[in-house]
PDB file of C-alpha atoms in Angstrom:
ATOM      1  CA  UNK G   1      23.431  59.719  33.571  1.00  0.00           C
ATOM      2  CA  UNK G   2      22.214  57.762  30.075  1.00  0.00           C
ATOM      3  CA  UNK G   3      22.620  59.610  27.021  1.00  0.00           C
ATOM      4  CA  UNK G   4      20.253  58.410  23.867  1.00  0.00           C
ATOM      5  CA  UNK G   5      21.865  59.213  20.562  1.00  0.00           C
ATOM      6  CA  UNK G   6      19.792  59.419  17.678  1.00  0.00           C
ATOM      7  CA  UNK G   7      22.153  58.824  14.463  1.00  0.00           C
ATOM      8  CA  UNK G   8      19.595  60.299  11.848  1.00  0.00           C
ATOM      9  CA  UNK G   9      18.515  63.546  12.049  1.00  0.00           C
ATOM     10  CA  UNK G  10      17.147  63.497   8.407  1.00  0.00           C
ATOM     11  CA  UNK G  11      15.643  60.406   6.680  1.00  0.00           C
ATOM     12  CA  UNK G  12      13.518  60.583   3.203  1.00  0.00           C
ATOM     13  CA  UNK G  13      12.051  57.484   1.463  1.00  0.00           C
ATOM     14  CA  UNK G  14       9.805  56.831  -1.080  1.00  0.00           C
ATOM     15  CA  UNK G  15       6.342  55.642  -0.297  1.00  0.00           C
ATOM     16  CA  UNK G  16       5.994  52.412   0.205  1.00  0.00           C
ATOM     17  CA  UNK G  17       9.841  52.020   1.036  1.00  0.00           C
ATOM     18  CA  UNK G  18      10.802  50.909   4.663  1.00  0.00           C
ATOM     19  CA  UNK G  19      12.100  53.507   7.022  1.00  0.00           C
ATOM     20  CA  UNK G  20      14.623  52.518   9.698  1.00  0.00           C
ATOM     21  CA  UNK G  21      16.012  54.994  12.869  1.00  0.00           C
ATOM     22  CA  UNK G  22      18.855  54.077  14.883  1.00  0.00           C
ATOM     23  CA  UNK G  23      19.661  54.832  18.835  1.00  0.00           C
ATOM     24  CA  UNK G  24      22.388  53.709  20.980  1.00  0.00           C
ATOM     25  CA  UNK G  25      22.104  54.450  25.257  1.00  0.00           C
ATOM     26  CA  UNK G  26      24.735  54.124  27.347  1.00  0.00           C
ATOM     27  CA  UNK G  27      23.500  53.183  30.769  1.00  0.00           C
ATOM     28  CA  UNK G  28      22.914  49.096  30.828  1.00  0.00           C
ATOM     29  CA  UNK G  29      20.591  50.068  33.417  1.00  0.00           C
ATOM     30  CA  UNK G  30      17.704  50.722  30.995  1.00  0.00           C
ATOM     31  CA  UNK G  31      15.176  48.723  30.231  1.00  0.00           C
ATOM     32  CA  UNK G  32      12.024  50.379  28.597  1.00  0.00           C
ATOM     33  CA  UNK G  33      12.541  52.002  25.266  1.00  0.00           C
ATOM     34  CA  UNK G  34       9.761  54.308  23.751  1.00  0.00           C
ATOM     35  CA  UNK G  35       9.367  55.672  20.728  1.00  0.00           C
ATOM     36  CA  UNK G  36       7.425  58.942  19.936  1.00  0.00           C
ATOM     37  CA  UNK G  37       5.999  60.413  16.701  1.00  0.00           C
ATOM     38  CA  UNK G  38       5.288  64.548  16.848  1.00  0.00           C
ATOM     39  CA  UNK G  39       3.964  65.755  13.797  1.00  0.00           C
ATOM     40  CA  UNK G  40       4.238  69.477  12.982  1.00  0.00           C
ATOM     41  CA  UNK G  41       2.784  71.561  15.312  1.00  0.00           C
ATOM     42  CA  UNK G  42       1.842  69.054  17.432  1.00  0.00           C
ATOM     43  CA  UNK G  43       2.647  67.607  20.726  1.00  0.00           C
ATOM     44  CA  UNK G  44       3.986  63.796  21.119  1.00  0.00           C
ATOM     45  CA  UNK G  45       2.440  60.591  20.871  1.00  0.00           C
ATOM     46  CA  UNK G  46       3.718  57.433  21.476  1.00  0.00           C
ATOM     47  CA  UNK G  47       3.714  54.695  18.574  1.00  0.00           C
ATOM     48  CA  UNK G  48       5.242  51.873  20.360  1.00  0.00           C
ATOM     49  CA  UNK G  49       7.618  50.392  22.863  1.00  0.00           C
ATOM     50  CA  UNK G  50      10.113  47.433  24.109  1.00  0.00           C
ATOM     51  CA  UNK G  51      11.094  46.372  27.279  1.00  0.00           C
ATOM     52  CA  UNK G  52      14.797  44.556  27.210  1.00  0.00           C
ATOM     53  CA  UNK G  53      13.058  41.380  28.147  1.00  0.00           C
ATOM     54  CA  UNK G  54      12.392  40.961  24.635  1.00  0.00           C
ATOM     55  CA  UNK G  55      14.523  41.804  21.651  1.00  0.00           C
ATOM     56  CA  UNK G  56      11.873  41.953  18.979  1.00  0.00           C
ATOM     57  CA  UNK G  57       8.252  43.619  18.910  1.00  0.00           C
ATOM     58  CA  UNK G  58       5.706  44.707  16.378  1.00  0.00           C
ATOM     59  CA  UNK G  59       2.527  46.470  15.969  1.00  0.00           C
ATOM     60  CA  UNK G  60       1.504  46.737  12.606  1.00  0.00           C
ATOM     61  CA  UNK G  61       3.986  48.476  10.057  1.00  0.00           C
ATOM     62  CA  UNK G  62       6.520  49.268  13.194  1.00  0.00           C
ATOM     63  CA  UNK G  63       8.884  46.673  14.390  1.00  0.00           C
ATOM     64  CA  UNK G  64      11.265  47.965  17.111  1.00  0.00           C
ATOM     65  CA  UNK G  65      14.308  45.504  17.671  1.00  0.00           C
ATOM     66  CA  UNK G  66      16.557  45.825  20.650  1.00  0.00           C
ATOM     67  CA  UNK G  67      20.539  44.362  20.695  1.00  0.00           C
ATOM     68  CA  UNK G  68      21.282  44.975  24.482  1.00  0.00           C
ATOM     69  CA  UNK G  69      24.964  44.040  23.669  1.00  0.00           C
ATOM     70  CA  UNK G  70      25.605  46.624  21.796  1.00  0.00           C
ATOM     71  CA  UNK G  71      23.118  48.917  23.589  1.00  0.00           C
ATOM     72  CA  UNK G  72      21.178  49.932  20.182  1.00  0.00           C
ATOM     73  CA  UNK G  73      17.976  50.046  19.249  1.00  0.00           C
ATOM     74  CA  UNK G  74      15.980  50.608  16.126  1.00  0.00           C
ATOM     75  CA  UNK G  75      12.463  51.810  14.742  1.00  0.00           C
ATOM     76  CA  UNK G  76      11.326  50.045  11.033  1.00  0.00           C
ATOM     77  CA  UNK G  77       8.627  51.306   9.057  1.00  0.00           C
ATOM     78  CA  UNK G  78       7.525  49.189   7.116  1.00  0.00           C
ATOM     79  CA  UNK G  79       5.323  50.683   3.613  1.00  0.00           C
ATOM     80  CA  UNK G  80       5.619  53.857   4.358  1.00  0.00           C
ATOM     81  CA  UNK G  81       2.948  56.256   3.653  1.00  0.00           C
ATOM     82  CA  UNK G  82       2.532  60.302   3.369  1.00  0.00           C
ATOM     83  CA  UNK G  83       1.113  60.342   6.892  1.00  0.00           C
ATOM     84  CA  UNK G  84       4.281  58.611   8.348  1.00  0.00           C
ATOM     85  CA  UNK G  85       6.131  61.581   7.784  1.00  0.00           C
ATOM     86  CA  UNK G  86       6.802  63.456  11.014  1.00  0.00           C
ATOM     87  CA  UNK G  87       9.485  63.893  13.737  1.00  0.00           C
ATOM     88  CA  UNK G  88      10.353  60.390  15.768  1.00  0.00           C
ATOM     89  CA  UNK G  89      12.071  60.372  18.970  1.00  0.00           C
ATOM     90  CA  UNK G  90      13.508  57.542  20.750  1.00  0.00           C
ATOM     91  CA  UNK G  91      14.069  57.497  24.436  1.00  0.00           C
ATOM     92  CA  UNK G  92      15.073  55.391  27.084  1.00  0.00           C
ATOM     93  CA  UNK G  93      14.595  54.458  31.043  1.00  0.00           C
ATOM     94  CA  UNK G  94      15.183  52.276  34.310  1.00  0.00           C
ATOM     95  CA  UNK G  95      11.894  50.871  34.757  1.00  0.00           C
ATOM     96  CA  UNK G  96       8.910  52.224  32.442  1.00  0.00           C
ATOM     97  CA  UNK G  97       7.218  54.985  31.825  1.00  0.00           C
ATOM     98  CA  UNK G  98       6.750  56.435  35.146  1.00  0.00           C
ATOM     99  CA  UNK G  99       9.966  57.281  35.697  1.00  0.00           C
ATOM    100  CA  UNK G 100      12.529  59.920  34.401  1.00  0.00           C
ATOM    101  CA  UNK G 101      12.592  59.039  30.521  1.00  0.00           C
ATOM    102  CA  UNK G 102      15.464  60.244  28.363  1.00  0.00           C
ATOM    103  CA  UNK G 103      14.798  61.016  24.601  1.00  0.00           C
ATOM    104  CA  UNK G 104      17.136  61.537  21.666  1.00  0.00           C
ATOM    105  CA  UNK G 105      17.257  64.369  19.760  1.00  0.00           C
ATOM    106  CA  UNK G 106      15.094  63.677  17.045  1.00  0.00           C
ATOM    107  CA  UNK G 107      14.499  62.209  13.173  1.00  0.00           C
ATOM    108  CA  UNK G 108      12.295  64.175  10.615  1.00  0.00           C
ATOM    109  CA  UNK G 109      10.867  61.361   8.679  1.00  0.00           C
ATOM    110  CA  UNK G 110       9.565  62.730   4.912  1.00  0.00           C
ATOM    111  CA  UNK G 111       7.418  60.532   2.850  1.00  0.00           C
ATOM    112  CA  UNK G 112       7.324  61.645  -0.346  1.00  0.00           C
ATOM    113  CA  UNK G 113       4.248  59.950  -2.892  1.00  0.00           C
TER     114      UNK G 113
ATOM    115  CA  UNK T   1     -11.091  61.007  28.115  1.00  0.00           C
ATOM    116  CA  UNK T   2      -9.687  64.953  27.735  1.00  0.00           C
ATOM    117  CA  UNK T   3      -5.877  63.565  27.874  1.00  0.00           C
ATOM    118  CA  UNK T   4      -3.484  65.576  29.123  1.00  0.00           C
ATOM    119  CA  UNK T   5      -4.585  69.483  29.846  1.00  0.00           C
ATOM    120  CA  UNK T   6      -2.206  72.342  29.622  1.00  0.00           C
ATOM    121  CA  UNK T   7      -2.949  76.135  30.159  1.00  0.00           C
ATOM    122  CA  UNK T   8      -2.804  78.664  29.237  1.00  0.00           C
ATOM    123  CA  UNK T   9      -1.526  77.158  25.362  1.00  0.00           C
ATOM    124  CA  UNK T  10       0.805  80.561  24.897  1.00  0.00           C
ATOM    125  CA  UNK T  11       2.443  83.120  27.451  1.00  0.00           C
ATOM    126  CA  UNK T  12       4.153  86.140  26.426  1.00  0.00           C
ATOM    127  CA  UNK T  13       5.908  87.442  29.341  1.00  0.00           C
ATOM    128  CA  UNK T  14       8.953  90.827  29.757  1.00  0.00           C
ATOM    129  CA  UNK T  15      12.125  89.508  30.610  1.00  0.00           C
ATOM    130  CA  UNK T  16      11.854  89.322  34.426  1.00  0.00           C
ATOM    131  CA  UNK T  17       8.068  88.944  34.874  1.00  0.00           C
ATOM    132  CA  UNK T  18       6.947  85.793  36.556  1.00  0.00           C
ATOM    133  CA  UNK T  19       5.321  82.712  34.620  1.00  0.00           C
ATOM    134  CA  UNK T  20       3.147  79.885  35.970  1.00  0.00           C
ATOM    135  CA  UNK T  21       2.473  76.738  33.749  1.00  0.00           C
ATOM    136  CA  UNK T  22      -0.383  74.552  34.813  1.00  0.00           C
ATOM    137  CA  UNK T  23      -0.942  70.546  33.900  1.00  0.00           C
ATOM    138  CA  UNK T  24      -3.976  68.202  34.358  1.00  0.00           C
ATOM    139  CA  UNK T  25      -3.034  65.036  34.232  1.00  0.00           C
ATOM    140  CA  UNK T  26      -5.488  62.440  32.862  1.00  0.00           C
ATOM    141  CA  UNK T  27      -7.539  60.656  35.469  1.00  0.00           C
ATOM    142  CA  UNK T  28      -5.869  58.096  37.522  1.00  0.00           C
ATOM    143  CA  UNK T  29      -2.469  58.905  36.589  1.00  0.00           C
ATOM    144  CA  UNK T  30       0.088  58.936  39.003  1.00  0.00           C
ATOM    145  CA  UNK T  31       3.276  60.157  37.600  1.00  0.00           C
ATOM    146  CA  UNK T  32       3.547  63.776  36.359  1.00  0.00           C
ATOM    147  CA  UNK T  33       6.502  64.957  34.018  1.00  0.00           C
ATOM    148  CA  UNK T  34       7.151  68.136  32.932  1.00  0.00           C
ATOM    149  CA  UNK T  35       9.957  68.740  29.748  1.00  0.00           C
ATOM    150  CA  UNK T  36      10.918  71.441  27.603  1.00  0.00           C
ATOM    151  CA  UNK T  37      11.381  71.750  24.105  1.00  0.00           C
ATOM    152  CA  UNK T  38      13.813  73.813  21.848  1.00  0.00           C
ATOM    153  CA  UNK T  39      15.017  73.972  18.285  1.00  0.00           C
ATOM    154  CA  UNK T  40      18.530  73.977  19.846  1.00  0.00           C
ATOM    155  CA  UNK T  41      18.469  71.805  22.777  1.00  0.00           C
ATOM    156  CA  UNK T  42      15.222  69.079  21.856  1.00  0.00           C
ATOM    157  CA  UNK T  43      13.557  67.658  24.459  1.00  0.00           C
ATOM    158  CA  UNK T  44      14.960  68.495  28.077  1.00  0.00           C
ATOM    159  CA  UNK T  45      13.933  66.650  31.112  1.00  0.00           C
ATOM    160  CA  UNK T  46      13.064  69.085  33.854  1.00  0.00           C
ATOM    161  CA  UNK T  47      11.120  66.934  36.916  1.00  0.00           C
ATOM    162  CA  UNK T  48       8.684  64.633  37.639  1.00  0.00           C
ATOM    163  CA  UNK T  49       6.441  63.354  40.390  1.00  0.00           C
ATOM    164  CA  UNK T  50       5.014  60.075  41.471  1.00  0.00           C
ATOM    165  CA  UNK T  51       2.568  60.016  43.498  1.00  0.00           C
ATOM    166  CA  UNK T  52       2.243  64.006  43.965  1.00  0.00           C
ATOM    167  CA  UNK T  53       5.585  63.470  45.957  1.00  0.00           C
ATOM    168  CA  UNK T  54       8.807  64.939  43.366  1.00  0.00           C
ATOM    169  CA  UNK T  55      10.588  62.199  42.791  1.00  0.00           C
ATOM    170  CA  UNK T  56      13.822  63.583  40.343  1.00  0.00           C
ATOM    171  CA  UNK T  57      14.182  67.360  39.489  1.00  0.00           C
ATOM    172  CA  UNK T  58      17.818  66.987  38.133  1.00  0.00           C
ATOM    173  CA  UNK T  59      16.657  69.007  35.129  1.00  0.00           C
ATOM    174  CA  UNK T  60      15.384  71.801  36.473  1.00  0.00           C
ATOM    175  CA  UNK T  61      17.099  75.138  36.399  1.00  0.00           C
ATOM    176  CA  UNK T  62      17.603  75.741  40.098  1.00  0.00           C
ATOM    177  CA  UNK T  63      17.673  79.437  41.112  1.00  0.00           C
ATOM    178  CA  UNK T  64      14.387  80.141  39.109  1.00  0.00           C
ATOM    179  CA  UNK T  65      12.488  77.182  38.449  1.00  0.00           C
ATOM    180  CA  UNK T  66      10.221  75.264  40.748  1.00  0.00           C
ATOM    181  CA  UNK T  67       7.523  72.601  40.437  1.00  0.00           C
ATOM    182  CA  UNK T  68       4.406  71.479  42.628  1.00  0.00           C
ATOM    183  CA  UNK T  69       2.050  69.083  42.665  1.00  0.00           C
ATOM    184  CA  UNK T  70      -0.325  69.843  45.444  1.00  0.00           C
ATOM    185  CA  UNK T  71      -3.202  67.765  44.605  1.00  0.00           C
ATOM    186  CA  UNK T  72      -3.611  64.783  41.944  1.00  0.00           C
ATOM    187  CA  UNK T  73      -5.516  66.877  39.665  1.00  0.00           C
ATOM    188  CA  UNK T  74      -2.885  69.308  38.870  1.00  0.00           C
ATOM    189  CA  UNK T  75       0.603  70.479  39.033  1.00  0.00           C
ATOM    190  CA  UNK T  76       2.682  73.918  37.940  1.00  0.00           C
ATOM    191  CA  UNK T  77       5.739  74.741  36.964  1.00  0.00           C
ATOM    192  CA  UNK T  78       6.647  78.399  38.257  1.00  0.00           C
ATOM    193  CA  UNK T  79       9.596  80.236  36.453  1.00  0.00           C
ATOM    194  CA  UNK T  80      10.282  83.559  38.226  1.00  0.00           C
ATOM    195  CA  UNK T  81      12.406  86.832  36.632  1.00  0.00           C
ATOM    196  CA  UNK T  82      11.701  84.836  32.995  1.00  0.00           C
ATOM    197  CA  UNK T  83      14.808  85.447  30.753  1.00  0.00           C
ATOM    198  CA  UNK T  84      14.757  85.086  26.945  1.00  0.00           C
ATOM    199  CA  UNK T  85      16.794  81.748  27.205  1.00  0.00           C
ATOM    200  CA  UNK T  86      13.101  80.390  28.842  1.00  0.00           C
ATOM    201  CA  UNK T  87      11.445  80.871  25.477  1.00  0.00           C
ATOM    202  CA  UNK T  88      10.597  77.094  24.907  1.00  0.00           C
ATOM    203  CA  UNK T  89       7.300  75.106  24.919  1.00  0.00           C
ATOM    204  CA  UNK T  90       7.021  73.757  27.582  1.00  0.00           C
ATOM    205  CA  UNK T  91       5.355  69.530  27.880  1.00  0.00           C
ATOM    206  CA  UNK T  92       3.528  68.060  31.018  1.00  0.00           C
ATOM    207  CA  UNK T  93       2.750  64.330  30.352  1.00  0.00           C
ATOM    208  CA  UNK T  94       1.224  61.550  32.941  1.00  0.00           C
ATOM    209  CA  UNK T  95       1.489  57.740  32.811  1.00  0.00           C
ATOM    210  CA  UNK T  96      -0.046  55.197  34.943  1.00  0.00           C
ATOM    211  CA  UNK T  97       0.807  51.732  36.697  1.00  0.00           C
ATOM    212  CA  UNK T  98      -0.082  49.122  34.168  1.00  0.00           C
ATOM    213  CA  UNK T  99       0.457  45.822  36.468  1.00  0.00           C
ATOM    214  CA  UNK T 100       3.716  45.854  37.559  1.00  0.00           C
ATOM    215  CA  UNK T 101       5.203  48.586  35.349  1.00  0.00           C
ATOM    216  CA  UNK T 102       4.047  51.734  34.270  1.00  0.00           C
ATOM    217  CA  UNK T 103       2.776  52.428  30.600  1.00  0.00           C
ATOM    218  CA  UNK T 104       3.762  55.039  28.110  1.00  0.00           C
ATOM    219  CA  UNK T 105       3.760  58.327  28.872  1.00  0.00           C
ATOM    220  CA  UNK T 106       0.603  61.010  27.344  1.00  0.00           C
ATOM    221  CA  UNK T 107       2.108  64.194  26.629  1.00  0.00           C
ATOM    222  CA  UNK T 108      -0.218  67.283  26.598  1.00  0.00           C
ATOM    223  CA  UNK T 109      -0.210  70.291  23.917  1.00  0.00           C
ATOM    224  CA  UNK T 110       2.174  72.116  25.731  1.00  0.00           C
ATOM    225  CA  UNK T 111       2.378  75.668  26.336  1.00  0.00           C
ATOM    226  CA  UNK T 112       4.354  77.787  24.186  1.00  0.00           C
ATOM    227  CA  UNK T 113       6.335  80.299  26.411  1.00  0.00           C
ATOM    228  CA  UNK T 114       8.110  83.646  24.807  1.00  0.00           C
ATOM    229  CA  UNK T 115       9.885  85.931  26.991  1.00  0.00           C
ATOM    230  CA  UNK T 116      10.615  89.189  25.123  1.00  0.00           C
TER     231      UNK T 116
END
């Protein structure tokens, strides 16, 4: 079945600086990547996604990019602030988000001012 | 829109006492997810349901975990004889078709089980 490995488990920057977390799946199967924010305490939300039709997306200060050779895909943030610091999971699936979704294990973003 | 809906929020239950988990989805949604989170293991699929029909429980624990949906409004997740190694919280989410795809998924709260 796919694995997601999430390479950072710790990241700090500066405020201001950019951010960046790193996953790799292995099934070539997937297609829909997610990416979750779950700040302490609290349970997830999603912050953004891309589908392997594309290899580039952005909403604001997150850019996800996707290299479906090398089955890896990223999360930027881009001037960080305080309230950017939190846990980030990225995940992957076949089809979207209404089917079985497989997450990594994690990155505890800290912002410091 | 209440999002997701999870109850009760916390469960303390002996080692071998039963525990039932209960999710409302959000309104319209037709696929229903239930995961578990630990320090140790992160985020653990368990099963989900499109549809109110299970669709995948590969994750579930088989001897003492089950799952049902029997109406669109809700669905549990049963644990019987609870065993410390349960202690988790415990995350229902619900997406919805969005064209020809389905959109993100909307996690609820959770409910924080601890089996003593």
């Amino acid at each position: 079945g796919e694995k997601v490995e999430q390479h950072e488990s710790t990241l700090s920057v500066r405020e201001g600086d950019s951010a960046v977390i790193n996953c790799t799946y292995t099934d070539t199967a997937s297609s829909y990547f997610p990416w979750y924010k779950q700040e302490a305490g609290k349970s997830l939300h999603f912050v953004i996604d891309i589908r392997s039709n594309v290899d580039r997306k952005q909403s604001q200060r997150l850019i996800v990019l996707l290299d479906k050779k090398a089955k890896r895909f990223s999360l930027h943030i881009t001037a960080t602030q305080p309230e950017d610091s939190a846990i980030y999971f990225c995940a992957a699936s076949m089809f979207g988000g209404g089917y079985k979704v497989v997450f990594g294990s994690g990155t505890r973003l800290l912002v410091s001012p | 829109n209440a999002g997701v809906i999870q109850t009760p929020r916390h469960k303390v239950t002996g080692k071998g006492q039963e525990a039932t988990l209960w999710c409302e989805p959000i309104s319209g949604h037709s696929a229903v997810f239930w995961y578990r989170q630990t320090i140790v293991q992160g985020l653990e699929f368990l099963t989900y349901f499109r549809n109110q029909a299970p669709i995948d429980d590969s994750g579930m624990p088989k001897e003492r975990f089950s799952a049902q949906m029997p109406n669109q409004s809700h669905s549990t997740l049963k644990i019987q004889s609870t065993q410390p190694q349960d202690s988790a919280v415990y995350l229902c989410a619900s997406s919805h078709h969005w064209g020809a795809n389905y959109a993100e998924q909307f996690f609820g709260p959770g409910t924080r089980l601890t089996v003593l």
